XYZ file of C-alpha atoms in Angstrom:
612
model
C 0.000 0.000 0.000
C 1.199 3.474 -0.862
C -0.270 6.968 -0.562
C -0.724 8.940 -3.780
C -2.255 12.241 -4.855
C -4.993 11.404 -7.375
C -6.573 13.873 -9.803
C -10.295 14.277 -8.977
C -11.113 13.949 -12.696
C -10.175 10.236 -12.744
C -11.806 9.221 -9.451
C -14.947 7.054 -9.643
C -17.151 5.837 -6.780
C -17.081 2.250 -5.545
C -19.001 0.290 -8.225
C -20.711 -1.694 -5.456
C -21.904 1.396 -3.611
C -25.573 1.850 -4.529
C -25.997 5.083 -2.575
C -23.889 7.604 -4.460
C -25.971 10.686 -3.582
C -24.204 12.201 -0.553
C -25.874 14.378 2.083
C -25.129 17.971 1.060
C -24.904 19.397 4.582
C -22.491 16.634 5.576
C -20.377 17.278 2.457
C -20.147 21.012 3.282
C -19.241 20.335 6.918
C -16.452 17.876 6.022
C -15.196 20.180 3.245
C -14.818 23.063 5.719
C -13.012 20.735 8.164
C -10.635 19.560 5.386
C -9.911 23.166 4.388
C -9.046 24.181 7.944
C -7.507 21.025 9.456
C -6.727 18.754 6.490
C -8.211 15.248 6.116
C -7.950 13.281 9.351
C -8.021 9.827 7.695
C -6.869 9.022 4.166
C -9.383 6.824 2.288
C -8.502 3.680 0.349
C -9.015 2.824 -3.316
C -7.610 0.949 -6.317
C -6.513 1.588 -9.880
C -8.569 -0.052 -12.637
C -6.811 0.746 -15.875
C -6.486 4.525 -16.105
C -9.379 5.172 -13.700
C -9.258 5.178 -9.928
C -12.054 3.607 -7.850
C -12.694 4.612 -4.245
C -13.273 1.731 -1.844
C -14.557 4.042 0.903
C -14.538 7.803 1.245
C -17.305 8.841 -1.163
C -18.417 11.764 1.026
C -14.819 12.942 1.496
C -14.335 12.803 -2.276
C -17.390 15.026 -2.762
C -16.033 17.388 -0.082
C -12.747 17.663 -2.007
C -14.734 18.402 -5.188
C -16.567 21.221 -3.357
C -13.307 22.754 -2.162
C -11.943 22.422 -5.718
C -14.958 24.443 -6.958
C -14.242 27.154 -4.395
C -10.561 27.108 -5.411
C -11.562 27.568 -9.079
C -13.852 30.441 -8.054
C -10.993 32.124 -6.237
C -8.909 31.882 -9.418
C -11.471 33.637 -11.626
C -13.156 35.723 -8.953
C -16.642 34.213 -9.421
C -18.760 31.014 -9.539
C -18.657 30.203 -5.839
C -21.203 27.582 -4.754
C -24.212 29.453 -3.330
C -24.596 27.277 -0.215
C -21.110 27.844 1.303
C -20.321 30.490 3.898
C -17.767 33.326 3.569
C -15.796 31.633 6.348
C -15.541 28.467 4.249
C -14.363 30.429 1.205
C -11.786 32.187 3.366
C -10.518 28.848 4.779
C -9.976 27.486 1.232
C -8.235 30.742 0.249
C -5.817 30.414 3.192
C -5.141 26.712 2.403
C -4.432 27.447 -1.297
C -2.119 30.308 -0.309
C -0.251 27.799 1.884
C 0.375 25.601 -1.202
C -2.477 23.103 -1.001
C -4.249 21.993 -4.203
C -7.804 20.652 -3.864
C -7.865 19.448 -7.504
C -5.929 16.403 -6.300
C -6.780 14.183 -3.334
C -4.567 11.908 -1.196
C -5.434 8.197 -1.353
C -4.060 4.970 0.063
C -3.657 2.851 -3.087
C -4.063 -0.904 -2.614
C -4.591 -3.987 -4.787
C -8.172 -4.787 -3.857
C -10.331 -7.648 -5.157
C -13.970 -7.166 -6.137
C -15.056 -8.894 -2.944
C -12.900 -6.544 -0.831
C -14.395 -3.560 -2.664
C -17.869 -4.908 -1.912
C -16.988 -5.357 1.756
C -15.839 -1.718 1.962
C -19.122 -0.597 0.347
C -21.223 -2.516 2.883
C -19.174 -1.134 5.788
C -19.848 2.397 4.576
C -23.528 1.612 3.968
C -24.107 0.245 7.434
C -22.790 3.395 9.063
C -26.099 4.911 7.921
C -29.212 4.407 10.024
C -31.778 4.975 7.269
C -31.180 1.962 5.023
C -34.515 0.679 3.705
C -35.356 -3.064 3.685
C -34.904 -3.042 -0.101
C -31.406 -1.524 0.209
C -30.546 -4.170 2.799
C -31.933 -6.828 0.438
C -29.707 -5.580 -2.380
C -26.742 -5.766 -0.019
C -27.563 -9.387 0.863
C -27.888 -10.215 -2.857
C -24.369 -8.886 -3.394
C -22.960 -11.353 -0.883
C -24.887 -14.187 -2.552
C -23.268 -13.202 -5.859
C -19.873 -13.728 -4.196
C -20.876 -17.258 -3.176
C -21.979 -16.650 0.423
C -24.958 -18.529 1.901
C -27.403 -17.006 4.376
C -25.535 -18.335 7.438
C -22.209 -16.934 6.217
C -23.825 -13.580 5.449
C -25.408 -13.410 8.913
C -21.966 -14.000 10.479
C -20.736 -10.767 8.848
C -23.303 -8.653 10.711
C -23.322 -8.627 14.531
C -26.771 -9.517 15.868
C -28.198 -10.626 12.517
C -29.690 -14.128 12.216
C -29.787 -16.530 9.314
C -33.608 -16.147 9.215
C -33.303 -12.349 8.942
C -31.000 -12.691 5.934
C -33.373 -15.134 4.236
C -36.310 -12.840 4.995
C -34.563 -9.871 3.365
C -33.606 -11.927 0.309
C -37.235 -13.054 0.028
C -38.238 -9.445 -0.730
C -36.491 -9.778 -4.091
C -39.509 -11.791 -5.287
C -41.826 -8.795 -4.852
C -43.085 -6.997 -7.973
C -41.368 -3.677 -8.654
C -44.393 -1.700 -7.391
C -44.191 -3.435 -4.008
C -40.416 -2.982 -3.821
C -40.838 0.739 -4.467
C -43.530 1.011 -1.767
C -41.365 -0.859 0.762
C -38.314 1.259 -0.115
C -40.302 4.479 0.324
C -41.854 3.259 3.570
C -45.480 3.356 2.370
C -45.864 -0.328 3.307
C -44.272 -2.199 6.210
C -42.153 -5.337 6.095
C -45.143 -7.246 7.512
C -47.338 -6.068 4.644
C -44.584 -6.944 2.166
C -44.459 -10.481 3.569
C -48.263 -10.743 3.256
C -47.977 -9.628 -0.387
C -45.355 -12.311 -0.950
C -47.754 -14.868 0.506
C -50.493 -13.611 -1.802
C -48.127 -13.781 -4.764
C -47.820 -17.552 -4.311
C -51.476 -18.007 -5.268
C -52.384 -14.861 -7.233
C -51.375 -13.524 -10.652
C -48.907 -10.629 -10.635
C -51.520 -8.149 -11.884
C -53.754 -8.965 -8.885
C -50.899 -8.251 -6.477
C -50.213 -4.943 -8.226
C -53.909 -4.013 -7.977
C -53.875 -4.778 -4.240
C -50.852 -2.501 -3.711
C -52.792 0.365 -5.316
C -55.860 -0.422 -3.200
C -53.749 -0.442 -0.014
C -52.603 3.098 -0.831
C -56.164 4.152 -1.732
C -57.749 2.627 1.407
C -55.080 3.969 3.787
C -56.779 4.617 7.129
C -60.047 2.889 6.199
C -58.736 -0.684 6.063
C -55.460 -2.217 7.187
C -53.200 -3.548 4.405
C -53.683 -7.087 5.703
C -57.488 -6.696 5.501
C -57.208 -5.530 1.885
C -54.989 -8.518 1.039
C -57.281 -11.029 2.772
C -60.379 -9.634 1.040
C -58.637 -9.881 -2.338
C -57.673 -13.501 -1.663
C -61.219 -14.401 -0.604
C -62.498 -13.209 -3.990
C -59.672 -14.677 -6.061
C -61.016 -17.073 -8.691
C -57.637 -18.786 -9.143
C -57.239 -19.734 -5.457
C -59.043 -22.261 -3.269
C -59.933 -20.920 0.190
C -59.369 -24.065 2.246
C -59.336 -23.238 5.949
C -59.806 -20.239 8.237
C -58.322 -20.629 11.713
C -60.503 -17.799 13.047
C -63.647 -19.720 12.124
C -62.610 -23.333 12.769
C -60.804 -25.267 15.466
C -58.265 -28.032 15.028
C -55.449 -28.603 12.576
C -55.878 -26.938 9.165
C -57.465 -29.094 6.476
C -58.182 -28.815 2.766
C -61.898 -28.179 3.377
C -64.151 -27.402 6.334
C -65.662 -30.900 6.162
C -63.900 -34.194 5.374
C -60.716 -32.565 4.114
C -57.206 -33.957 4.427
C -54.650 -32.436 6.809
C -52.625 -29.777 4.998
C -49.355 -31.126 6.404
C -50.235 -34.739 5.490
C -47.125 -36.438 4.069
C -48.545 -39.891 3.297
C -51.363 -38.705 1.036
C -52.846 -41.548 -1.102
C -51.359 -40.322 -4.390
C -51.976 -43.764 -5.890
C -55.702 -42.903 -5.923
C -55.251 -39.685 -7.905
C -57.336 -39.725 -11.101
C -55.306 -40.334 -14.252
C -54.215 -37.247 -16.139
C -54.974 -36.664 -19.788
C -53.170 -34.156 -21.973
C -56.506 -32.385 -22.500
C -57.093 -32.068 -18.737
C -53.609 -30.638 -18.213
C -54.006 -28.194 -21.117
C -57.194 -26.851 -19.532
C -55.761 -26.831 -15.991
C -52.615 -24.944 -17.047
C -54.427 -22.795 -19.627
C -52.324 -23.844 -22.635
C -54.907 -22.904 -25.258
C -52.636 -20.312 -26.895
C -49.333 -22.079 -26.293
C -49.058 -24.848 -28.875
C -45.378 -25.547 -28.202
C -45.940 -26.106 -24.479
C -49.103 -28.081 -25.219
C -47.165 -30.480 -27.455
C -44.465 -31.027 -24.808
C -47.139 -31.694 -22.177
C -48.780 -34.267 -24.464
C -45.423 -36.030 -24.913
C -44.774 -36.018 -21.175
C -48.215 -37.478 -20.357
C -47.708 -40.197 -23.001
C -44.420 -41.192 -21.357
C -46.105 -41.314 -17.933
C -48.866 -43.536 -19.328
C -46.246 -45.831 -20.874
C -44.447 -46.092 -17.530
C -47.593 -47.029 -15.614
C -48.640 -49.549 -18.283
C -45.433 -51.588 -18.056
C -44.823 -54.159 -15.338
C -41.435 -53.128 -13.939
C -41.006 -56.524 -12.247
C -40.393 -58.087 -15.660
C -36.653 -57.851 -16.572
C -37.304 -56.716 -20.141
C -39.852 -54.146 -19.032
C -37.571 -52.768 -16.299
C -34.992 -51.688 -18.872
C -37.721 -50.264 -21.093
C -39.160 -48.376 -18.145
C -35.804 -46.708 -17.496
C -35.670 -45.588 -21.131
C -39.191 -44.168 -20.917
C -38.340 -42.437 -17.634
C -35.271 -40.818 -19.223
C -37.335 -39.700 -22.225
C -39.977 -38.221 -19.900
C -37.295 -36.291 -17.994
C -35.818 -34.976 -21.257
C -39.266 -33.707 -22.281
C -39.761 -32.101 -18.874
C -36.355 -30.394 -19.209
C -37.456 -28.928 -22.554
C -40.658 -27.620 -20.967
C -38.656 -26.150 -18.063
C -36.437 -24.307 -20.513
C -39.505 -23.033 -22.361
C -41.495 -22.061 -19.255
C -40.204 -22.951 -15.794
C -43.469 -21.994 -14.080
C -45.508 -24.314 -16.311
C -43.084 -27.190 -15.753
C -43.340 -26.732 -11.982
C -47.134 -26.751 -12.069
C -47.151 -29.861 -14.250
C -44.925 -31.741 -11.780
C -47.252 -30.791 -8.933
C -50.279 -31.982 -10.852
C -48.602 -35.325 -11.538
C -47.255 -35.940 -8.034
C -48.459 -33.328 -5.532
C -46.567 -32.968 -2.216
C -48.057 -32.132 1.186
C -49.948 -28.853 0.829
C -47.792 -27.016 3.369
C -44.668 -28.024 1.407
C -46.119 -26.843 -1.903
C -44.973 -23.571 -3.531
C -48.596 -22.927 -4.574
C -49.825 -22.898 -0.950
C -49.961 -19.842 1.261
C -51.330 -18.627 4.583
C -52.469 -15.071 5.328
C -53.872 -14.005 8.720
C -54.905 -17.557 9.600
C -56.522 -18.296 6.227
C -55.015 -21.123 4.164
C -55.155 -20.977 0.364
C -54.260 -23.278 -2.524
C -53.129 -21.402 -5.620
C -53.576 -24.343 -7.953
C -57.248 -25.263 -8.078
C -56.825 -28.153 -10.563
C -54.431 -29.860 -8.143
C -56.810 -29.284 -5.211
C -59.688 -30.769 -7.228
C -57.594 -33.793 -8.205
C -56.493 -34.417 -4.618
C -60.115 -34.060 -3.472
C -61.139 -36.889 -5.816
C -58.318 -39.076 -4.481
C -59.131 -38.250 -0.859
C -62.807 -39.080 -1.304
C -61.823 -42.359 -2.970
C -59.668 -43.081 0.063
C -62.530 -42.290 2.468
C -64.914 -44.508 0.477
C -62.398 -47.382 0.505
C -61.988 -47.013 4.271
C -65.770 -46.890 4.777
C -66.239 -49.958 2.568
C -63.697 -51.870 4.629
C -65.131 -50.753 7.982
C -68.814 -51.228 7.070
C -68.433 -54.385 5.015
C -70.324 -52.764 2.109
C -68.774 -53.108 -1.346
C -68.143 -50.158 -3.651
C -70.587 -49.955 -6.554
C -69.520 -51.320 -9.941
C -71.331 -50.878 -13.259
C -71.863 -54.623 -13.343
C -74.123 -54.271 -10.287
C -76.826 -52.795 -12.542
C -79.417 -50.227 -11.514
C -79.626 -48.934 -7.961
C -81.839 -46.931 -5.636
C -80.590 -44.514 -2.989
C -81.535 -45.421 0.570
C -83.507 -42.992 2.698
C -81.743 -42.157 5.957
C -84.875 -42.790 8.042
C -87.004 -45.321 6.148
C -84.130 -47.691 5.380
C -82.038 -47.566 8.526
C -82.889 -51.197 9.308
C -81.813 -52.243 5.816
C -78.524 -50.403 6.295
C -77.965 -51.996 9.714
C -78.585 -55.454 8.220
C -75.568 -54.966 5.898
C -77.522 -56.670 3.113
C -75.230 -58.136 0.455
C -76.975 -56.009 -2.202
C -75.951 -52.691 -0.591
C -73.249 -50.651 -2.290
C -71.396 -47.359 -1.805
C -71.379 -44.753 -4.577
C -69.444 -41.452 -4.693
C -71.732 -38.558 -3.749
C -71.137 -36.854 -7.100
C -72.889 -39.761 -8.894
C -76.231 -38.600 -7.466
C -77.393 -35.099 -8.405
C -80.497 -34.725 -6.218
C -80.444 -33.729 -2.572
C -80.352 -36.388 0.105
C -78.652 -36.763 3.461
C -78.574 -40.240 4.997
C -76.872 -39.775 8.383
C -75.626 -43.380 8.401
C -72.855 -44.168 10.864
C -69.446 -44.752 9.304
C -69.891 -42.729 6.107
C -70.320 -39.017 5.420
C -73.174 -38.264 3.013
C -71.218 -35.552 1.229
C -68.563 -38.169 0.352
C -70.597 -41.290 -0.458
C -74.149 -42.624 -0.409
C -75.483 -46.089 0.378
C -77.568 -47.575 -2.437
C -79.480 -50.800 -2.950
C -78.874 -53.117 -5.888
C -80.383 -56.458 -6.913
C -82.371 -58.156 -4.136
C -81.793 -55.253 -1.757
C -84.060 -53.041 -3.893
C -87.014 -55.324 -3.071
C -86.305 -54.847 0.635
C -86.923 -51.111 0.287
C -90.728 -51.636 -0.016
C -91.005 -49.135 -2.813
C -89.385 -46.383 -0.790
C -86.180 -44.593 -1.702
C -84.938 -42.546 -4.603
C -84.303 -43.911 -8.067
C -80.980 -43.542 -9.808
C -78.342 -45.353 -11.839
C -80.579 -47.160 -14.302
C -83.758 -47.341 -12.196
C -86.549 -45.257 -13.707
C -87.400 -42.092 -11.774
C -90.967 -42.055 -10.467
C -93.421 -39.290 -11.341
C -93.427 -38.251 -7.699
C -89.644 -37.882 -7.724
C -89.809 -35.837 -10.917
C -92.423 -33.556 -9.390
C -90.382 -33.169 -6.209
C -87.323 -32.228 -8.221
C -89.312 -29.589 -10.168
C -90.722 -28.202 -6.958
C -87.341 -27.895 -5.214
C -85.776 -26.234 -8.243
C -88.478 -23.546 -8.283
C -88.435 -23.263 -4.484
C -84.693 -22.590 -4.304
C -84.838 -20.026 -7.097
C -87.777 -18.164 -5.502
C -86.229 -18.361 -2.037
C -83.222 -16.335 -3.209
C -85.574 -13.878 -4.939
C -87.469 -13.299 -1.680
C -84.272 -12.764 0.277
C -82.858 -10.311 -2.260
C -86.142 -8.356 -2.557
C -86.347 -8.027 1.217
C -82.792 -6.663 1.435
C -83.961 -3.681 -0.649
C -86.676 -3.027 1.950
C -84.557 -3.479 5.082
C -81.231 -1.978 3.964
C -82.323 1.443 5.286
C -81.516 0.331 8.848
C -77.822 0.719 7.950
C -78.232 4.080 6.186
C -75.918 5.962 8.576
C -73.148 3.322 8.607
C -70.104 4.265 6.417
C -69.232 1.875 3.584
C -65.807 0.820 5.024
C -67.535 -0.164 8.302
C -70.185 -2.124 6.385
C -67.430 -4.119 4.691
C -65.830 -4.929 8.043
C -69.158 -6.081 9.506
C -69.487 -8.706 6.802
C -67.837 -12.113 7.335
C -68.476 -14.026 4.129
C -66.588 -17.070 5.386
C -69.751 -17.994 7.309
C -71.910 -18.122 4.155
C -72.224 -21.436 2.349
C -72.064 -21.433 -1.437
C -75.827 -22.109 -1.719
C -76.562 -19.055 0.424
C -74.457 -16.509 -1.447
C -76.028 -13.592 -3.278
C -76.716 -14.760 -6.868
C -74.043 -13.534 -9.265
C -76.527 -11.704 -11.525
C -77.866 -9.726 -8.540
C -74.355 -9.018 -7.324
C -73.030 -7.770 -10.668
C -76.045 -5.518 -11.185
C -75.769 -3.935 -7.728
C -72.074 -3.743 -6.794
C -71.638 -0.471 -8.693
C -74.024 1.192 -6.227
C -71.356 1.039 -3.528
C -72.755 1.581 -0.034
C -76.293 0.539 -1.034
C -75.016 -2.854 -2.173
C -72.994 -3.258 1.035
C -76.118 -2.498 3.118
C -78.195 -5.031 1.178
C -75.427 -7.604 1.508
C -75.363 -7.080 5.266
C -79.143 -7.559 5.502
C -78.715 -10.732 3.439
C -76.247 -12.028 5.964
C -78.581 -11.253 8.859
C -81.619 -13.038 7.402
C -79.936 -16.058 5.815
C -80.043 -17.835 9.186
C -83.850 -17.694 8.989
C -83.805 -19.628 5.711
C -82.138 -22.696 4.219
C -81.310 -24.103 0.794
C -82.734 -27.433 1.997
C -85.821 -26.015 3.746
C -89.392 -26.850 2.736
C -91.015 -24.148 4.820
C -93.285 -21.810 2.855
C -91.760 -18.600 1.576
C -94.538 -16.654 3.337
C -93.396 -18.032 6.718
C -89.776 -17.242 5.894
C -90.648 -13.654 4.957
C -92.493 -13.313 8.282
C -89.337 -14.434 10.098
C -87.269 -11.875 8.158
C -89.636 -9.102 9.291
C -89.578 -10.234 12.920
C -85.785 -10.323 12.969
C -85.124 -7.025 11.177
C -88.192 -5.229 12.563
C -88.867 -3.855 9.084
C -92.224 -4.554 7.429
C -92.351 -5.854 3.876
C -94.530 -3.907 1.417
C -97.869 -5.403 0.404
C -96.628 -5.910 -3.172
C -93.817 -8.208 -1.962
C -96.169 -10.123 0.369
C -98.582 -10.737 -2.523
C -95.754 -11.831 -4.810
C -94.497 -14.306 -2.208
C -98.018 -15.741 -1.842
C -98.143 -16.302 -5.612
C -94.732 -17.985 -5.533
C -95.882 -20.363 -2.780
C -98.831 -21.357 -4.972
C -96.481 -21.885 -7.917
C -94.247 -24.159 -5.824
C -97.211 -26.157 -4.492
C -98.516 -26.718 -8.020
C -95.111 -27.931 -9.196
C -94.961 -30.416 -6.341
C -98.120 -32.266 -7.255
C -97.226 -35.654 -8.727
C -98.746 -36.630 -12.030
C -101.184 -39.418 -11.147
C -101.467 -42.392 -13.445
C -104.073 -45.079 -13.067
C -102.496 -48.430 -12.283
C -104.711 -51.417 -13.212
C -105.359 -53.872 -10.421
C -104.597 -57.540 -10.910
C -107.370 -59.473 -12.599
C -109.085 -56.385 -13.982
C -108.814 -54.642 -17.272
C -107.800 -51.037 -17.350
């Protein structure tokens, strides 16, 4: 190391120093000190070709430049910087008269590596107290570029943990709008982490929209409330579990779901994938190249599963197919890494909590890959049905069993308890009409018990037809009636909200939103989409009607058979708001319509021994 006088014209800042704008007041203060007392500590730098780079000492360099400006002004009698004092100008004048030249600056010249230069830059940076989380993140990224891991980086900073380093590096995944907001201090690190969680399940444009809404709603709603509301209405995410509403370990659904941290999930029961299913799930309609690679990959998977690996010849063939499948996946990864990752998760999904498409925000658990959630749901229900079949001794239905009739939970309890050999289990989705059996050992929203063969005769004509058995006229009429009933029920509820919404007239819209807890509303009790779309633009009025809807929905039910007139009476008693005569008359007409639809078509059945 040697000390040299370096011309200011060839001095450049440390290339790793991101903050090159120096504090002007500090520059002036140091410049005055240098003019009167000289520089107390000589900074260090290195030569790179014909240019000189400062390792540290950026502010001192700027102070020298300021004194050089004053020196030039003394030479021509003008052009002094406007923000320096006469005393400062006089100090430079005295120093120049004593033989000092501020156009050159003393430096300790050393042979420094890039890593040493970076270390000097971070030392200088951390002398500041106002580094933003984004500036700290950039600093951590620099160490990563030099081959350091998070533990090694943490060791460089007293009091910093490995987790803190990883948390700062995580901010690099934020969209630029969020980084800017975090850098400027308009959002906190906690909000930034919530945005990162949202980003795992939401498209980038949705995250950007939420950032704008956070700024717009400042003071009315907390950032976390804005994020949670956006996630609850996100069509691409599955809202699985809310810890504030439910007890126990988080599951994939409020009823009969699998544990989110389940490691031994029955992947063998996952439904087979087709190239068409994957193309729809991953939205490959406009990406022919990716679509073709996916088709190839699925073909290889099918070939693998078709071969018996226990056969020596097939084992070698299987390895070839596996290698070909991996080569195809590598091509897809190169084309679109995100698509390749989603495809792998569809094929062989991990535990939800270990999945990159899972996130948790304020106690709510979300899956960002609905097709995978749907596929795992099918497998899980298959698993539950297999377990129920084993425990109950009732076989799972097969097409060869022929037609079947669904047991009634009350009329056929004895038949169920007898474990008749003709009883079978069918997946709930095979039966479209409403029924709830309440049989021990099987959940009715997973599977239903049906009668086949001789067991049908044991039902004494009771039960519901399905699966090849002809539907009775009574069943047809009941289905028509319930369809009309459910449609009119929602009409009554929505019409009454227009009447009763005045009770919330003085409540501000932001408060109305906070009063609503949509997690408590089942899908069959939500406001119909056509009503919602037509009314949302009305702002506070829609929020008031939605709140009334939430209040009265407990007085009604999707599965109820109570007259609409009685339900409307309950609404009025609860809200203490009378319905207009026009609505009461309309509801009376609807009840008559429902009753008419429920009347079975009677057909004369000839008695034995008599002609019709």
